[in-house]
CSV table of C-alpha atoms in Angstrom, one decimal:
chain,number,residue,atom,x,y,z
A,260,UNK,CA,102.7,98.8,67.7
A,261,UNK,CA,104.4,99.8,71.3
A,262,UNK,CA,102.4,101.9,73.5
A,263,UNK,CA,104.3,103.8,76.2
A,264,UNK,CA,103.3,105.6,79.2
A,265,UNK,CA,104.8,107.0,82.4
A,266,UNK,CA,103.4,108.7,85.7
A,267,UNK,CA,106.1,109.0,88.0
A,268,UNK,CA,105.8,112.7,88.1
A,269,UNK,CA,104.0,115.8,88.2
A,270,UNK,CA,103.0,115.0,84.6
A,271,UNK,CA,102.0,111.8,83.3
A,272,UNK,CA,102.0,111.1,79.4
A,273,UNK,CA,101.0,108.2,77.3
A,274,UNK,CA,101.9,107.9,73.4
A,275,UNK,CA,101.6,105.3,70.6
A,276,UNK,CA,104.4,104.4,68.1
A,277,UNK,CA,104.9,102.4,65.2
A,278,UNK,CA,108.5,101.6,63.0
A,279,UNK,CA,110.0,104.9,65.0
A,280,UNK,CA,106.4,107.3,64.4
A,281,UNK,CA,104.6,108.7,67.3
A,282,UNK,CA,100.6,108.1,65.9
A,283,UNK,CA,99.4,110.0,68.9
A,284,UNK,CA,100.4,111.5,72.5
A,285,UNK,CA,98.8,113.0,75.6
A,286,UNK,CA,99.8,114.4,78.9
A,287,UNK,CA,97.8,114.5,82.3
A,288,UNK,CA,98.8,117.8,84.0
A,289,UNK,CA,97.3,116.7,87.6
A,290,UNK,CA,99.4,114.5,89.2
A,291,UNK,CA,96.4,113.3,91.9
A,292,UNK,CA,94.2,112.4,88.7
A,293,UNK,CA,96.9,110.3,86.9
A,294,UNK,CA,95.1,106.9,89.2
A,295,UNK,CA,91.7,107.6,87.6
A,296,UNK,CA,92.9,109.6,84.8
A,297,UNK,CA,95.8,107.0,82.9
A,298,UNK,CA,93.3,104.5,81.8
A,299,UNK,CA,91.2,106.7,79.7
A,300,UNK,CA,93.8,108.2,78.7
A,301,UNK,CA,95.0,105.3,77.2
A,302,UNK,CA,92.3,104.5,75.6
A,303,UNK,CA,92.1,107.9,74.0
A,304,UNK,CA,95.1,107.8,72.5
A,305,UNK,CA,94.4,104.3,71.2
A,306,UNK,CA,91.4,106.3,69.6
A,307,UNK,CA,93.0,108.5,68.2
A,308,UNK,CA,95.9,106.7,66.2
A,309,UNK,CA,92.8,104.5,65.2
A,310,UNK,CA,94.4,100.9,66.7
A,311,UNK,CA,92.6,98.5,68.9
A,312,UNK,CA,94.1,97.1,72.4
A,313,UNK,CA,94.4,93.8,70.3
A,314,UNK,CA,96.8,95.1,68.2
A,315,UNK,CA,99.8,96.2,70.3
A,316,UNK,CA,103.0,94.1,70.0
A,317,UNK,CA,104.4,95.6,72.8
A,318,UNK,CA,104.2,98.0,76.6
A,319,UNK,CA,106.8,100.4,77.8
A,320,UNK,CA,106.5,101.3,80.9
A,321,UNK,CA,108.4,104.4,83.4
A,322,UNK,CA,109.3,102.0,86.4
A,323,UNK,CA,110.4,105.1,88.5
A,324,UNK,CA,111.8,106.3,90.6
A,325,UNK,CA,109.3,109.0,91.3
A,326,UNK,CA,106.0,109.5,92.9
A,327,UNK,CA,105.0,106.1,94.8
A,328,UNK,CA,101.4,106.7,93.8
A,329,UNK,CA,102.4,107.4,90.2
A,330,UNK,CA,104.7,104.9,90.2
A,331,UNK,CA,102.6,101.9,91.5
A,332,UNK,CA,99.6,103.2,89.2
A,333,UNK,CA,101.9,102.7,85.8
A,334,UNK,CA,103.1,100.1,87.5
A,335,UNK,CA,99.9,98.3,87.9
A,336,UNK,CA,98.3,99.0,84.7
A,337,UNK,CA,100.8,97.9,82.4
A,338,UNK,CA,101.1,94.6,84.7
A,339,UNK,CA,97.6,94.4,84.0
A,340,UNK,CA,97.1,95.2,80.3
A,341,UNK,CA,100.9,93.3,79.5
A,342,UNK,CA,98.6,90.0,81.1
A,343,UNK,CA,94.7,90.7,79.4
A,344,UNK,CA,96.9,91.0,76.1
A,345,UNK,CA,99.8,88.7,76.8
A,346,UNK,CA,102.0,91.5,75.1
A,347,UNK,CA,105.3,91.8,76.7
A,348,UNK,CA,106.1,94.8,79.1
A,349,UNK,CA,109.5,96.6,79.4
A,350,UNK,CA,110.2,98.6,82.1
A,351,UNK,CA,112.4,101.7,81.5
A,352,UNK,CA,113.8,104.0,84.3
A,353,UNK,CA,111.9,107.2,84.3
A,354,UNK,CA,115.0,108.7,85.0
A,355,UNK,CA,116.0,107.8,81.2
A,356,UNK,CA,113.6,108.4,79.8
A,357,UNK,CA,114.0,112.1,81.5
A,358,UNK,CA,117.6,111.9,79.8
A,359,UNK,CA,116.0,110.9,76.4
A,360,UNK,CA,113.6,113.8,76.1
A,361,UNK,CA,116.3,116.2,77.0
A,362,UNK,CA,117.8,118.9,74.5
A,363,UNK,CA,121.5,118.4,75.8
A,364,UNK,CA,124.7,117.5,75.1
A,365,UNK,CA,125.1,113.8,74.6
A,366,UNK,CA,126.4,113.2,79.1
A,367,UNK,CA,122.9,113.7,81.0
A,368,UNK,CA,122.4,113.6,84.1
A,369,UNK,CA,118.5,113.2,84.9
A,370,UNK,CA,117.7,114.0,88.6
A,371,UNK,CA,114.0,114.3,90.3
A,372,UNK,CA,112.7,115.9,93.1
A,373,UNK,CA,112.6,113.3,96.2
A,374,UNK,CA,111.5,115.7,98.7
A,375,UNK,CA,113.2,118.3,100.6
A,376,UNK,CA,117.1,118.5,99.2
A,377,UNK,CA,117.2,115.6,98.5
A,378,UNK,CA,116.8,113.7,95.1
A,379,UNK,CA,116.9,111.1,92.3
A,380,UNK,CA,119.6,110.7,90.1
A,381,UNK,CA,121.0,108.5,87.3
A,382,UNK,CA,123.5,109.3,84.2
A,383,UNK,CA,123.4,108.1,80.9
A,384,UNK,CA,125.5,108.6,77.6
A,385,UNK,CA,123.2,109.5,74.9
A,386,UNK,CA,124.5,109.2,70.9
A,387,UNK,CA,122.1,109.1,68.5
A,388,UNK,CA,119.8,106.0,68.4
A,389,UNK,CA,122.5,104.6,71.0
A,390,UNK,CA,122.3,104.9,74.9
A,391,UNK,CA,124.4,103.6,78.1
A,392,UNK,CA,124.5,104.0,81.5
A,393,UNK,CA,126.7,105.6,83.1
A,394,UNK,CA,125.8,105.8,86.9
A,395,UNK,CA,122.0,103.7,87.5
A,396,UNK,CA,119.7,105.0,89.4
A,397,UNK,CA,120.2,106.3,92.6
A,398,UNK,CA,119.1,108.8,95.8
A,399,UNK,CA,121.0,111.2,98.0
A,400,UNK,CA,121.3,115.0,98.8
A,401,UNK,CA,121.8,117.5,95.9
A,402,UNK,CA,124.7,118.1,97.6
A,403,UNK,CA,126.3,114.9,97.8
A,404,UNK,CA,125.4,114.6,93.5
A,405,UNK,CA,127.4,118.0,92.6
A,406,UNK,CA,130.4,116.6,94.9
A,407,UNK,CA,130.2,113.5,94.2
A,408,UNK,CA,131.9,111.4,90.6
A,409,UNK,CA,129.8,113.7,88.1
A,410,UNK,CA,131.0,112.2,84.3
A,411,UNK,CA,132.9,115.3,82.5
A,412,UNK,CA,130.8,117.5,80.2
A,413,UNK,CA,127.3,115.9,81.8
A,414,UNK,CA,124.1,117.9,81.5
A,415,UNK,CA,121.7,118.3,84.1
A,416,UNK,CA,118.2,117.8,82.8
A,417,UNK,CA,114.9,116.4,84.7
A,418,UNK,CA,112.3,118.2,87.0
A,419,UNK,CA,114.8,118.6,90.0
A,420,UNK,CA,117.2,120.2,87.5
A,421,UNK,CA,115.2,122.9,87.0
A,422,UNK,CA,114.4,123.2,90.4
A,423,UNK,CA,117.6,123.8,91.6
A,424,UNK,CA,119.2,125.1,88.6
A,425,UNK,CA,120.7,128.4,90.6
A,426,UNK,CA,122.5,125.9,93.1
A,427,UNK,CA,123.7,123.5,90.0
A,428,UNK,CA,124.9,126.6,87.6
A,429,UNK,CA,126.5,127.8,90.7
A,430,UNK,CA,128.3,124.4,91.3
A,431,UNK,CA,129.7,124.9,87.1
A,432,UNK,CA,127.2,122.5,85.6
A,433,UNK,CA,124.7,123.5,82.9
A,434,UNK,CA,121.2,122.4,83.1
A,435,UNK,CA,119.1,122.0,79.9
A,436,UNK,CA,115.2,122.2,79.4
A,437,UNK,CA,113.6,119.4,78.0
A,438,UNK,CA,112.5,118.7,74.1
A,439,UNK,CA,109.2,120.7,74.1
A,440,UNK,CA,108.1,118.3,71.8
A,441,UNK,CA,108.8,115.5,73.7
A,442,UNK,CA,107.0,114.0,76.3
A,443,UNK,CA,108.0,111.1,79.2
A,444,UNK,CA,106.2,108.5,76.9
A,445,UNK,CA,108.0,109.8,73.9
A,446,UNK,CA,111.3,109.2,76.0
A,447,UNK,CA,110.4,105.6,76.8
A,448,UNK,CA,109.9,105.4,73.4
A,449,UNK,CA,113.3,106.6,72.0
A,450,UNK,CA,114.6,104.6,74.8
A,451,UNK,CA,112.8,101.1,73.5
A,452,UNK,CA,114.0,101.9,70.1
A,453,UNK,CA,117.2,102.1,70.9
A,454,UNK,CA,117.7,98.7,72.5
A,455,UNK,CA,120.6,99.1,74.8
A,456,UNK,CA,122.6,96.2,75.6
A,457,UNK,CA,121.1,93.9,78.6
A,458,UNK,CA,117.4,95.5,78.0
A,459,UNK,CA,115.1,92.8,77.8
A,460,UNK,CA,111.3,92.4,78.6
A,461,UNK,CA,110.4,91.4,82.1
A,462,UNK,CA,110.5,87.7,82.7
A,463,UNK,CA,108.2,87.4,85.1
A,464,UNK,CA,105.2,90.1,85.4
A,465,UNK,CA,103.5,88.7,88.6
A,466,UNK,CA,106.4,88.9,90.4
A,467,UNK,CA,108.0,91.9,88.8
A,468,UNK,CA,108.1,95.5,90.8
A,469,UNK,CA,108.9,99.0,90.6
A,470,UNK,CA,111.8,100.9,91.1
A,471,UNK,CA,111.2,103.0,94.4
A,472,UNK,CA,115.1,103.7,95.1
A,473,UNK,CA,113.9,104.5,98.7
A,474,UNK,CA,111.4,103.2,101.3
A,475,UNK,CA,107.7,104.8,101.2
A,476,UNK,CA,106.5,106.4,104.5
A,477,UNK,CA,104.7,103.8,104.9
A,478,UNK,CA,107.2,101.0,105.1
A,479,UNK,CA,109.7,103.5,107.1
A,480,UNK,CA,107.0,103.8,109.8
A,481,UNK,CA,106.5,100.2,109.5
A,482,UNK,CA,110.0,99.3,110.1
């Protein structure tokens, strides 16, 4: 019983899963809620696919990059539940999971908005129940992405895909739209499932952090 959820960006989903099935799914549409919002969420999900806290075997969780509030909310809450239920927690890239939920080709390159031009990116090779990747998780100008080593036949999916889909078409590359069916969570899920080589549960959750790719404001002023 494997509940996933993700809030890295403007949306924020949770679903449930069991042997491959989806029980139940939500989104959160505003992304300043997702803080107060994610827990009850959670719990109404759990609701409705009828299953307790108690019994989940398992916590998927979007690590980022992303938001730095959204992030450090998912973040938080499954290092919180993945302790009160000593369940173990994976931590998935949100960035795959962007590349899971996309209708594409089976090269897709996921990128989100990071402000300004620039952006996150990461590529993965997508086959069936079957995923690798193929460049990890990274930041950097659009610019510098479309000029850059870009695997032949990729796919440009993700929110900053969209976004800047003229530029990208312009560049050659296609951008696809996600599965409408699909949801962030739903991508964590299909990632999960498929069990790429390497993936393993985190070892250590107190220590354990997000992926932030760059400094927050914070820290930059700090430094």
């Amino acid at each position: 019983m494997i509940l996933a959820f993700d809030t890295s960006g403007s949306v924020g989903s949770v679903a449930i899963a069991t042997e491959g099935h989806v029980l139940a799914r939500a989104e959160m549409s505003e992304q300043a809620g997702h803080a107060s919002d994610l827990l009850p969420t959670i719990t109404a999900v759990l609701d409705e696919a009828d299953v307790s806290r108690e019994q989940l075997t398992d916590l998927v969780v979007g690590e980022g990059p992303g938001s730095f509030t959204g992030v450090r909310v998912a973040a938080a809450t499954a290092k919180g539940l993945s302790r009160g239920l000593s369940v173990p927690l994976w931590a998935v890239s949100s960035l795959a999971a962007a590349a899971m939920t996309a209708e594409a080709g089976t090269v897709r390159y996921a990128l989100f908005d990071a402000r300004g031009e620039r952006v996150y990116g990461a590529c993965y090779s997508v086959d069936g129940n079957s995923v690798q990747t193929l460049i990890s998780p990274h930041g950097g100008q659009l610019g510098d992405v479309l000029s850059g080593d870009v695997p032949h036949g990729a796919v440009f999916v993700g929110e900053a895909s969209r976004r800047h889909r003229e530029i990208i078409e312009d560049r050659g590359f296609s951008v696809a739209d996600p599965d409408p069916e699909a949801s962030m969570a739903d991508g964590l899920l299909r990632y999960w499932r498929a069990q790429p080589t390497g993936f393993r549960p985190v070892t250590d959750i107190g220590s354990w952090e997000p992926k932030y790719i760059r400094p927050s404001s914070a820290e930059r002023l700090w430094g």
